[in-house]
Coordinates of C-alpha atoms in Angstrom, one line a residue:
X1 CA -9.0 -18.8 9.2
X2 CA -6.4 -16.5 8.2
X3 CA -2.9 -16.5 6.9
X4 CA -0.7 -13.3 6.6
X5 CA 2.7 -13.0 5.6
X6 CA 4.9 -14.0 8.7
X7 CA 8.1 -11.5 9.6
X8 CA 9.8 -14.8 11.4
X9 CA 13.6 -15.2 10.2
X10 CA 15.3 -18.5 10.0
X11 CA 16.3 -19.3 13.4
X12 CA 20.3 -20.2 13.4
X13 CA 22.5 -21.4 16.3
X14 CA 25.8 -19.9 16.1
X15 CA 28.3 -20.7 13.8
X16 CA 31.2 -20.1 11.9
X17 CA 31.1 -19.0 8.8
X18 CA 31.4 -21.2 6.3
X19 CA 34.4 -20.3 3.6
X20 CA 32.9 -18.5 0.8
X21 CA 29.8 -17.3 2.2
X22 CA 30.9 -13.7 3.9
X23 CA 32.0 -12.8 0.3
X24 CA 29.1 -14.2 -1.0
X25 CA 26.3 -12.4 1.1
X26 CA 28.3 -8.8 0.4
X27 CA 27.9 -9.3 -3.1
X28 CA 24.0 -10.1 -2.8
X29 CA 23.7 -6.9 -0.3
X30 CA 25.8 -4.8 -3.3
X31 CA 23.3 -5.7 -5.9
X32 CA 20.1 -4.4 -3.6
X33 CA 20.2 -1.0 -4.7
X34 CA 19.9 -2.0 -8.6
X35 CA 17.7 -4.3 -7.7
X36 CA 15.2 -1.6 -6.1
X37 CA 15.4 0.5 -9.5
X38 CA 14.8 -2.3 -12.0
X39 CA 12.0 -3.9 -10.2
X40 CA 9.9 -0.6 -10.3
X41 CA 10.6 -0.7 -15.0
X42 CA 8.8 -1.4 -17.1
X43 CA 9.5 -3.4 -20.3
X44 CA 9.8 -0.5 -22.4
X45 CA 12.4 1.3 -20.3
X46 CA 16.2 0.5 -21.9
X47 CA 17.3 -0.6 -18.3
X48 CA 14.5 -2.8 -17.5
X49 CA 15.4 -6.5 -16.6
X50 CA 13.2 -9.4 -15.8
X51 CA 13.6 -10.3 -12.6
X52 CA 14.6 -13.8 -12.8
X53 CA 17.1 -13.1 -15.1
X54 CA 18.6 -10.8 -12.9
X55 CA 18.4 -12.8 -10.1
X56 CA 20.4 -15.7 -11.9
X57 CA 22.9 -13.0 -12.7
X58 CA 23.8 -12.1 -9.5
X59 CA 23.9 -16.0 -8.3
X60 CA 26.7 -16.2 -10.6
X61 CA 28.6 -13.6 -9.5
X62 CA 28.0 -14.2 -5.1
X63 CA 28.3 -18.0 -5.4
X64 CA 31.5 -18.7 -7.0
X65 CA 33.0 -20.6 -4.3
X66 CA 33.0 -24.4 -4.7
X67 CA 31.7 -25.2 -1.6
X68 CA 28.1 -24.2 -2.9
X69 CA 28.1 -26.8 -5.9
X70 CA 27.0 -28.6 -3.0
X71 CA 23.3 -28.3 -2.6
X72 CA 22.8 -28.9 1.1
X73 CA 25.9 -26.0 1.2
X74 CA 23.8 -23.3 -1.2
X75 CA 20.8 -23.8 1.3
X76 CA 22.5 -23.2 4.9
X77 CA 24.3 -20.2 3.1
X78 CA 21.0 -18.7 2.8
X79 CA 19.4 -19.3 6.1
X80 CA 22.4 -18.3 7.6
X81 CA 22.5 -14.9 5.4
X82 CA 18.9 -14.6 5.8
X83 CA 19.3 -14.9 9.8
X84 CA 22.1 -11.5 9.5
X85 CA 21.2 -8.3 11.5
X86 CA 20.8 -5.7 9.3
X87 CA 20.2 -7.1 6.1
X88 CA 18.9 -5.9 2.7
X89 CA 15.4 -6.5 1.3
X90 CA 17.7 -8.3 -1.5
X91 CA 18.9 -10.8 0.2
X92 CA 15.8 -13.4 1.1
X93 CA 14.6 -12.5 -2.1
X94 CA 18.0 -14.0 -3.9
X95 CA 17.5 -16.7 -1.5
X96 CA 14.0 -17.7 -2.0
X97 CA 14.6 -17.5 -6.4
X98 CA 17.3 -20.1 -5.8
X99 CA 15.3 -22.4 -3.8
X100 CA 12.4 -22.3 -5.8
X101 CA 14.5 -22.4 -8.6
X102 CA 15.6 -26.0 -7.8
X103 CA 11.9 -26.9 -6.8
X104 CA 12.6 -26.1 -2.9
X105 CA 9.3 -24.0 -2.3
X106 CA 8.7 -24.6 1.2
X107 CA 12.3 -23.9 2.0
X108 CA 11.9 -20.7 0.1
X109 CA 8.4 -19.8 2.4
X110 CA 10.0 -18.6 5.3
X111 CA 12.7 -16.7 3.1
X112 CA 9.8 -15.2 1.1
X113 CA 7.8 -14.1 4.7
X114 CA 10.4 -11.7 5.4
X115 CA 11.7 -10.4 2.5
X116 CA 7.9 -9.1 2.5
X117 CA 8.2 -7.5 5.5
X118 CA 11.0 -5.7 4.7
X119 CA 9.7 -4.7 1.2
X120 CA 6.0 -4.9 1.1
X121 CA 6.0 -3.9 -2.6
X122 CA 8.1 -6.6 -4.0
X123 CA 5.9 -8.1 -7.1
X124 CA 8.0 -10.9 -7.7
X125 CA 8.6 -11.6 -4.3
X126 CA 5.0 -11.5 -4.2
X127 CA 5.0 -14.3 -7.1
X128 CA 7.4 -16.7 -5.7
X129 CA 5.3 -16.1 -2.3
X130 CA 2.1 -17.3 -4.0
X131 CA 3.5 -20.0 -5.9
X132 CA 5.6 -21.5 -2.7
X133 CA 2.0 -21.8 -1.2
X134 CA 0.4 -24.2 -4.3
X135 CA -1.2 -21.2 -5.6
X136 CA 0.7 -19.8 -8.5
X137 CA -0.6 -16.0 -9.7
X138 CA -3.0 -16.9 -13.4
X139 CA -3.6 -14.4 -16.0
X140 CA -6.8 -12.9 -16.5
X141 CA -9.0 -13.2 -19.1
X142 CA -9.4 -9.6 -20.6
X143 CA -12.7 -10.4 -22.4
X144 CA -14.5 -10.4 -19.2
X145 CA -12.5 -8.7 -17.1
X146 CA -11.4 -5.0 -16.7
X147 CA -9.5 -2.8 -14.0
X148 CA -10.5 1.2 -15.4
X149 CA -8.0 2.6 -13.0
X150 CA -4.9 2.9 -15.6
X151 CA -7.6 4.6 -17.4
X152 CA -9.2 7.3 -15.1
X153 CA -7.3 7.9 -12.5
X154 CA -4.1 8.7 -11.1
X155 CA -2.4 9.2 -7.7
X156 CA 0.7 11.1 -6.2
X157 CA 3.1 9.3 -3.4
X158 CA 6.1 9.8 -1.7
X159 CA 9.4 10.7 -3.5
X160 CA 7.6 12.7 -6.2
X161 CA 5.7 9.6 -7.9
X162 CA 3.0 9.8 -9.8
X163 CA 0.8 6.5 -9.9
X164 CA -2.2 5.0 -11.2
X165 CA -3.3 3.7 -7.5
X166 CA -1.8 2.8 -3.9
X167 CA 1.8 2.2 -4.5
X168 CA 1.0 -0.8 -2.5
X169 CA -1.5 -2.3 -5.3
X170 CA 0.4 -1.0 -8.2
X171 CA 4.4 -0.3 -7.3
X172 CA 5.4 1.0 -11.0
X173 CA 4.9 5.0 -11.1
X174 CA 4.0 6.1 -14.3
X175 CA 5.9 9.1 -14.3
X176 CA 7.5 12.0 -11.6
X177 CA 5.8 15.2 -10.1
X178 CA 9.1 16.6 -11.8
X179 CA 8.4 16.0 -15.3
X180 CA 7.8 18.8 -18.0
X181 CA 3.7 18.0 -17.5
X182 CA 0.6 16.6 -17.6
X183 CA 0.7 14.8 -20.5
X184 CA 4.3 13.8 -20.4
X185 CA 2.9 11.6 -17.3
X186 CA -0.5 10.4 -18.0
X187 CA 0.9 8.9 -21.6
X188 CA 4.5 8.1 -20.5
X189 CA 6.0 4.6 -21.7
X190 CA 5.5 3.3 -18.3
X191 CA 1.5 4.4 -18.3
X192 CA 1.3 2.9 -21.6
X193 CA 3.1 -0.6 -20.1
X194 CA 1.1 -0.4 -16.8
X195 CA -2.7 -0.6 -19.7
X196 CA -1.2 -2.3 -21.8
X197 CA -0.6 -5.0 -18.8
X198 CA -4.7 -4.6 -18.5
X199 CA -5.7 -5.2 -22.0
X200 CA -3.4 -8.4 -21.9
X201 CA -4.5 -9.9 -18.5
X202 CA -1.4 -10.1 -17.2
X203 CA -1.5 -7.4 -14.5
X204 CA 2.1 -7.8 -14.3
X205 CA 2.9 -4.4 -12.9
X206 CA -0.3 -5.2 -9.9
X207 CA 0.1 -6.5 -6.4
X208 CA -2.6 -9.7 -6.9
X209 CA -1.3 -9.7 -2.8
X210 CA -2.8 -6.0 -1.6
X211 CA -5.2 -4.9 -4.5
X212 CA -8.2 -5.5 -2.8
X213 CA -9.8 -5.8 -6.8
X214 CA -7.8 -9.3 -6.4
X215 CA -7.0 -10.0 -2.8
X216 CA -10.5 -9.0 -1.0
X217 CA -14.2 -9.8 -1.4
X218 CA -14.8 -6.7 -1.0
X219 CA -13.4 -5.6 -4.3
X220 CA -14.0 -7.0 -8.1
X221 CA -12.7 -6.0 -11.4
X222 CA -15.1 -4.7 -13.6
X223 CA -17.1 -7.2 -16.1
X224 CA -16.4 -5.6 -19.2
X225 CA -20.2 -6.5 -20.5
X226 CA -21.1 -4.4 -17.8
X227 CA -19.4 -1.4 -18.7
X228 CA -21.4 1.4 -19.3
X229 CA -19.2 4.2 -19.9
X230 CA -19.0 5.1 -23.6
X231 CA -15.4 6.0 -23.2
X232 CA -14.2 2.6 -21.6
X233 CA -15.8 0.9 -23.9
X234 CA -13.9 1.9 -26.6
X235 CA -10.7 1.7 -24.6
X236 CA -11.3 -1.6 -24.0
X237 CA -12.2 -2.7 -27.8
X238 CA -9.4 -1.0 -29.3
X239 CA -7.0 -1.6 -26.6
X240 CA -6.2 2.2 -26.6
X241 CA -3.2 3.0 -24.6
X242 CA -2.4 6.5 -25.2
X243 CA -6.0 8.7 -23.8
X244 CA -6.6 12.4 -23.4
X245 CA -5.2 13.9 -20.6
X246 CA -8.3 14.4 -18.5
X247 CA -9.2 12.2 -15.3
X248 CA -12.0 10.8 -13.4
X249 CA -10.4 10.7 -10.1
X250 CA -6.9 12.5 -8.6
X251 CA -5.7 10.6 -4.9
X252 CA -2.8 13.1 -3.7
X253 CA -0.7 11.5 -0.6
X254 CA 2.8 13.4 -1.5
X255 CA 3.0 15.1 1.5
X256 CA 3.3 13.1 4.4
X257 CA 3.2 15.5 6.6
X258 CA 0.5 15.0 10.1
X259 CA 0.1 16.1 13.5
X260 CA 0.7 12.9 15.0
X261 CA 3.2 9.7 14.3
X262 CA 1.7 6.7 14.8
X263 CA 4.2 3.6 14.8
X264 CA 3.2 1.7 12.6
X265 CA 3.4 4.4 9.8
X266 CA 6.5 6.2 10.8
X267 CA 9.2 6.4 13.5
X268 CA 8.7 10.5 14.0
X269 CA 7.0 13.3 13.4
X270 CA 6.9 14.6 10.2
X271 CA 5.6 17.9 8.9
X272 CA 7.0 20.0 5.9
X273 CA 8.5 23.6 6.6
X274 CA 8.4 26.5 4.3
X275 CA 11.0 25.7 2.0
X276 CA 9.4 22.3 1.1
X277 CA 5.8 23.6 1.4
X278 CA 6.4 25.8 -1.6
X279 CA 8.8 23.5 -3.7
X280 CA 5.4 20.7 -3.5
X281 CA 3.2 24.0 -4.3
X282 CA 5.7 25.2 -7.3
X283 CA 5.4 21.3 -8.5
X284 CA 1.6 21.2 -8.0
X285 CA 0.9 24.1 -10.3
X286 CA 3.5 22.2 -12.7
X287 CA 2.1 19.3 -13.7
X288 CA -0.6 17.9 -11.1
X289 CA -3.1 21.3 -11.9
X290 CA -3.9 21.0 -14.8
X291 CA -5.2 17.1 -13.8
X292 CA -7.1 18.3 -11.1
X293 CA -8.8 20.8 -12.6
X294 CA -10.2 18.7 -15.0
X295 CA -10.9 16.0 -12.2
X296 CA -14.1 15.3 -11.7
X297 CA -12.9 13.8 -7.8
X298 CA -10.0 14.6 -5.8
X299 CA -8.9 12.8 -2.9
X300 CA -6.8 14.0 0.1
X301 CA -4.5 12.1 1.6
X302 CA -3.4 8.9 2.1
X303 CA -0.2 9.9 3.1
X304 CA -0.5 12.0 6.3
X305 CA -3.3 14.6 7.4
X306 CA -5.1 16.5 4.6
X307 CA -5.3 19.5 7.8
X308 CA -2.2 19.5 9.3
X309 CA -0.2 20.0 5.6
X310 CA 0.2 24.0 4.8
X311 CA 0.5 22.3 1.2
X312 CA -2.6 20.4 1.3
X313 CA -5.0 23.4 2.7
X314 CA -3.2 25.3 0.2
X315 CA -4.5 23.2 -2.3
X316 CA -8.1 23.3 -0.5
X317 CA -8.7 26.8 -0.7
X318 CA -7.5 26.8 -4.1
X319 CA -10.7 24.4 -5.0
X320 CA -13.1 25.8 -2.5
X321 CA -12.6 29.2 -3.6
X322 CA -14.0 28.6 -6.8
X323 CA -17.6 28.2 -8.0
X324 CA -17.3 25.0 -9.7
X325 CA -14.3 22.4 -9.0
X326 CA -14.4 18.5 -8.2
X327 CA -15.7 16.8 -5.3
X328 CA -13.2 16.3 -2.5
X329 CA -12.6 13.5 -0.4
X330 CA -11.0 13.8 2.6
X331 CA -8.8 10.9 4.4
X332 CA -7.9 12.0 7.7
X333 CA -6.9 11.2 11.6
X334 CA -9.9 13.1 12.1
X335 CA -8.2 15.4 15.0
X336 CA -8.1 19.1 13.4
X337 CA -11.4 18.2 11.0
X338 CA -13.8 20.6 12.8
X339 CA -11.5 23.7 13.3
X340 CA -10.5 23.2 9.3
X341 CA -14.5 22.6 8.1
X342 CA -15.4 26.0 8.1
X343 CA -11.6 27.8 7.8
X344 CA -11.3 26.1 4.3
X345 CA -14.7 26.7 3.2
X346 CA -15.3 22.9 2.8
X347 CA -19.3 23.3 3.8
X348 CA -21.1 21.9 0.1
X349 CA -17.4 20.8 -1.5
X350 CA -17.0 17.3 0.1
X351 CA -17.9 13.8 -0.4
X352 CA -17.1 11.1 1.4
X353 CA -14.6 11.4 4.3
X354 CA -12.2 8.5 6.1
X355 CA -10.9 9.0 9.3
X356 CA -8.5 6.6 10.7
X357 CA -8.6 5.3 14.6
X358 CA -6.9 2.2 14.7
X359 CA -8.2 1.5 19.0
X360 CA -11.5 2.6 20.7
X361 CA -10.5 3.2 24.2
X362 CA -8.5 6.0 25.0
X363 CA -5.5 4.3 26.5
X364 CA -4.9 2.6 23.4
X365 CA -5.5 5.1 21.2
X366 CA -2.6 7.1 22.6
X367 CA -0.3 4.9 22.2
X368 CA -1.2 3.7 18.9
X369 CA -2.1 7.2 17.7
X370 CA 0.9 8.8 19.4
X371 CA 0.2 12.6 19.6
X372 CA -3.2 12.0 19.7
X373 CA -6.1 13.0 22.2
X374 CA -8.4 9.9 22.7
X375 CA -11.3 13.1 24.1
X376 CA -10.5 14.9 21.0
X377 CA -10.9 12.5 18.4
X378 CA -14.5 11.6 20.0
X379 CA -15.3 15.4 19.6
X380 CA -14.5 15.4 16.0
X381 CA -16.3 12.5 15.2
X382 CA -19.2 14.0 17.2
X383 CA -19.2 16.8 14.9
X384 CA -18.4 15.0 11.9
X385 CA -21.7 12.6 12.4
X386 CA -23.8 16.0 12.8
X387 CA -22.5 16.8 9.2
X388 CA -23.2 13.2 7.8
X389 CA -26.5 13.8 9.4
X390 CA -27.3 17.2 7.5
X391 CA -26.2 15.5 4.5
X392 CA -22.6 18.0 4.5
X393 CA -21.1 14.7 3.1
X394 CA -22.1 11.6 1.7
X395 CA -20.3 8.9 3.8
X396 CA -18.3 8.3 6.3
X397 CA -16.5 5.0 7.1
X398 CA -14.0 4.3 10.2
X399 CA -10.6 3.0 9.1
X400 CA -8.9 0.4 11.9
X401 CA -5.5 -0.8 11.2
X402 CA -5.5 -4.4 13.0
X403 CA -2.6 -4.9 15.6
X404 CA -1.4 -6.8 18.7
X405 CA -2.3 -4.0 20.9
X406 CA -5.5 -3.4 19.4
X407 CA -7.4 -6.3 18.2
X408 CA -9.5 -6.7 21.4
X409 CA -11.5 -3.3 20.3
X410 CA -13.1 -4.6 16.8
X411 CA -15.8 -5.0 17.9
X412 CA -15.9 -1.5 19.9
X413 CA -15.1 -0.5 16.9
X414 CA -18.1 -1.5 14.9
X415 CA -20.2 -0.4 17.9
X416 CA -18.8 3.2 17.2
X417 CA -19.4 3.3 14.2
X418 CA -22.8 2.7 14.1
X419 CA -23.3 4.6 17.2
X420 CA -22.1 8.3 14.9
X421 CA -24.6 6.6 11.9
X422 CA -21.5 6.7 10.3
X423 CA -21.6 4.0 6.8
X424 CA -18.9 1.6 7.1
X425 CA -15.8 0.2 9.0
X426 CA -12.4 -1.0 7.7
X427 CA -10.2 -2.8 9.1
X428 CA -7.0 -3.8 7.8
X429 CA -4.6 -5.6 8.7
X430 CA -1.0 -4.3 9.9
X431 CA 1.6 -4.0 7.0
X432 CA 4.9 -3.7 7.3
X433 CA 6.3 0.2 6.0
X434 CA 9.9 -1.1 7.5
X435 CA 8.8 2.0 10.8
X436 CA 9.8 -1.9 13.2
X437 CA 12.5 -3.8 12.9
X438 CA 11.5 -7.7 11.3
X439 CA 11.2 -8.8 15.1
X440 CA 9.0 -6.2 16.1
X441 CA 6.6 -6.4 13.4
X442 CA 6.2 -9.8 13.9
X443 CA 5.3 -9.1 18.0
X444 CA 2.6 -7.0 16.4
X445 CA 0.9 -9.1 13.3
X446 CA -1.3 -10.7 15.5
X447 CA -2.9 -12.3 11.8
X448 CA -0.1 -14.3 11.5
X449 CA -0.9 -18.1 12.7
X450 CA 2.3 -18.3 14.3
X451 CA 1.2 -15.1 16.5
X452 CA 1.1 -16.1 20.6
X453 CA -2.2 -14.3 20.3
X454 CA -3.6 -15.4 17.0
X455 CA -6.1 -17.9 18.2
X456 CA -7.7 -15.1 20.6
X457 CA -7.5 -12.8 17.3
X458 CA -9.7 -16.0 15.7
X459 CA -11.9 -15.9 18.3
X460 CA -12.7 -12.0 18.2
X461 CA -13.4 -12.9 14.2
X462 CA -16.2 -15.4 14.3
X463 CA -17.8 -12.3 15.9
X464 CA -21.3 -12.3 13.7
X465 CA -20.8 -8.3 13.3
X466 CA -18.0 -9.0 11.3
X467 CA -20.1 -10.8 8.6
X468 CA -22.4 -7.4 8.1
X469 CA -22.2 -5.4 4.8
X470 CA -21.0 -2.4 6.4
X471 CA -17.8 -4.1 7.8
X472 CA -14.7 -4.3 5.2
X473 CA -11.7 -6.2 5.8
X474 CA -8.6 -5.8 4.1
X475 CA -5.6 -7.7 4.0
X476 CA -7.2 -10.5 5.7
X477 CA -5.4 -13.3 3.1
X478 CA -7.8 -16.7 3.0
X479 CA -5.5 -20.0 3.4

């Protein structure tokens, strides 16, 4: 029923290494750095380079020896550099261009699988992926179709980026939390490229892989015939690029900081101190105010804990001190939620609120939720249903991030949620953020077929809950 991308590497026996290929493999791992920067360009930057081209660039320098004129040679080289400890998300990439390259596709598959796992946001890794599986990536066709998020909103990320969604749907930032300001980011070159990509159909700068406007039923682009917005409409006809500097919607997820660390999302705890508190809060009143402000929604976080940031409540009392200010939506473990509600004056200010809780028994939780209290969790959500209840916020929906150690409790799950009158359900399935090592991630994707438990994960699926409106699945990749 399902078929994710695999973490499995190329098993090898051991062998000596051929001549050439030591040399060959340390040139590929050399050119992964420059191969990070120039994937995340667009076409207008001077340095930008189109992937294949690059790739074939660095073939000719690696594989100079003679020994890999022979065909058979080229493709043991790769499993063999592929099958290396500690390689570079480079390396299968390289690998799987050349066997694709020479029509060797389902060779390339297994290269492809992990270089995914160790760099979930690789779009043309993503390409090759697709097209090794019979189902090359097709344009869209921009007279019916329309994606409005280049065009209203705009979200912060790790490492001071500035994007116009998840960094996992659309990797390219469109500009820096360090730039001069507001307008220097929402009309940068790269903004321009990323709608320009839109009115096209080419989505070239979008993951057709983890957008769940491509990859899920759950999402759609818009039909432009259906657009009602005055606005969009003329964006669309006149293929405007450049817009005023005033947004619909503001994500913020560039603090990572959170109370607890749960593996699958990072290897330790992380919370900002003082010093980087106020450098976030000096580059907030920069350049992501003024967007804010004129926000008509602002959501908080999908990087860490919107309550256990100082930067983040910061940012909260800011809003809920004034009279007028956007909506706020809250992402959240769920643990510190009722201590914060009335402490940050959010009573009347919020609208819909996610909490994540990825198990539904409490020795499961604790593991997977490491720092968390299963008895506390439970207590928040208590309260947090009494406010959905009153009508404090407008929805609620349960977020579940599908594992090995957790896939038994779906259907708790569901049970839960319906038990708080809470909306909706998500679950989504595990992606790699490179917190395991290749091996370990794969002992945890129990969605891949190759999984020793997957058939018992197929099993918990054809669970009829699964097929009710107010469950969501994400990730969940059809064959």
């Amino acid at each position: 029923m399902t078929k994710l991308v695999s973490s499995a590497r190329i098993d090898m026996d051991e062998q000596p290494v051929a001549p050439g290929w030591q040399a060959a493999f340390e040139v590929v791992q050399a050119h992964t750095g420059r191969w990070q920067y120039i994937r995340r360009l667009t076409e207008s930057h001077p340095d930008y380079r189109e992937p294949r081209l690059f790739c074939d660039e660095v073939l000719a320098k690696a594989l100079t020896d003679r020994t890999f004129l022979d065909v058979a040679e080229r493709a043991s080289f790769f499993d063999w550099a592929c099958a290396q400890p500690q390689i570079k998300a480079f390396v299968p990439v390289i690998a799987a261009h050349d066997l694709s390259s020479r029509g060797d596709r389902g060779r390339a598959l297994p290269h492809l699988n992990l270089a995914l796992v160790l760099d979930q946001e690789d779009l043309y890794a993503q390409e090759m992926w697709f097209s090794a599986r019979g189902e090359p990536i097709k344009p869209v066709d921009p007279d019916v179709w329309f994606c409005s998020n280049p065009f209203t909103r705009m979200e912060s990320a790790s490492r001071n980026r500035l994007m116009f969604c998840c960094p996992a749907w659309l990797p390219t930032a469109a500009g820096n939390l360090e730039d001069a300001s507001a307008e220097d980011v929402w009309n940068s070159p790269a903004a321009r490229d990323i709608r320009a990509s839109v009115h096209d159909g080419s989505y070239k700068y979008c993951s057709r892989m983890h957008c769940p406007r491509f990859a899920e039923t759950e999402g759609a682009l818009e039909r432009v015939d259906q657009l009602r917005n005055p606005e969009l409409k003329r964006i669309v006809a006149e293929k405007a690029t450049v817009l005023p500097t005033k947004i619909d919607r503001i994500a913020l997820a560039h603090d990572r900081s959170c109370n607890i660390s749960c593996p699958s999302c990072r290897t330790k705890l992380i919370v900002a101190g003082k010093a980087e508190t106020n450098r976030l809060d000096q580059l907030t009143d920069q350049t992501l105010l003024p967007l804010i402000m004129s926000s008509r929604r602002i959501s908080i976080t999908g990087s860490g804990d919107p309550f256990s940031s100082k930067h983040y409540r910061n940012i909260i009392r800011r809003l809920t001190s004034q009279d007028e200010g956007p909506i706020i939506d809250l992402q959240t473990n769920g643990l510190m939620l009722k201590r914060s509600w009335d402490a940050l004056g959010l009573e009347g200010r919020v609208g819909n609120v996610l909490v994540s809780i990825d198990a539904s028994r409490k020795e499961t939780y604790e593991v997977i939720r490491r720092g968390g209290i299963f008895e506390d969790l439970l207590e928040n959500l208590d309260y947090l249903s009494m406010l959905r209840q009153r009508g404090s916020v407008n929805s609620v929906r349960l977020d579940f991030v599908v594992q090995a150690r957790n896939f038994r409790e779906m259907t708790e799950a569901i049970d839960l949620t319906r038990e708080h009158k809470f909306d909706a359900i998500k679950f989504q399935m595990l992606r790699s953020w490179n917190t395991w090592s290749p091996e370990e991630f794969k002992l945890q994707h129990v969605g891949h077929p190759g999984h020793a438990e997957h058939e018992a994960f197929q099993a918990i699926m054809r669970d009829p809950r699964f097929a009710d409106p107010d469950v969501h699945l994400s990730g969940f990749y059809s064959t």
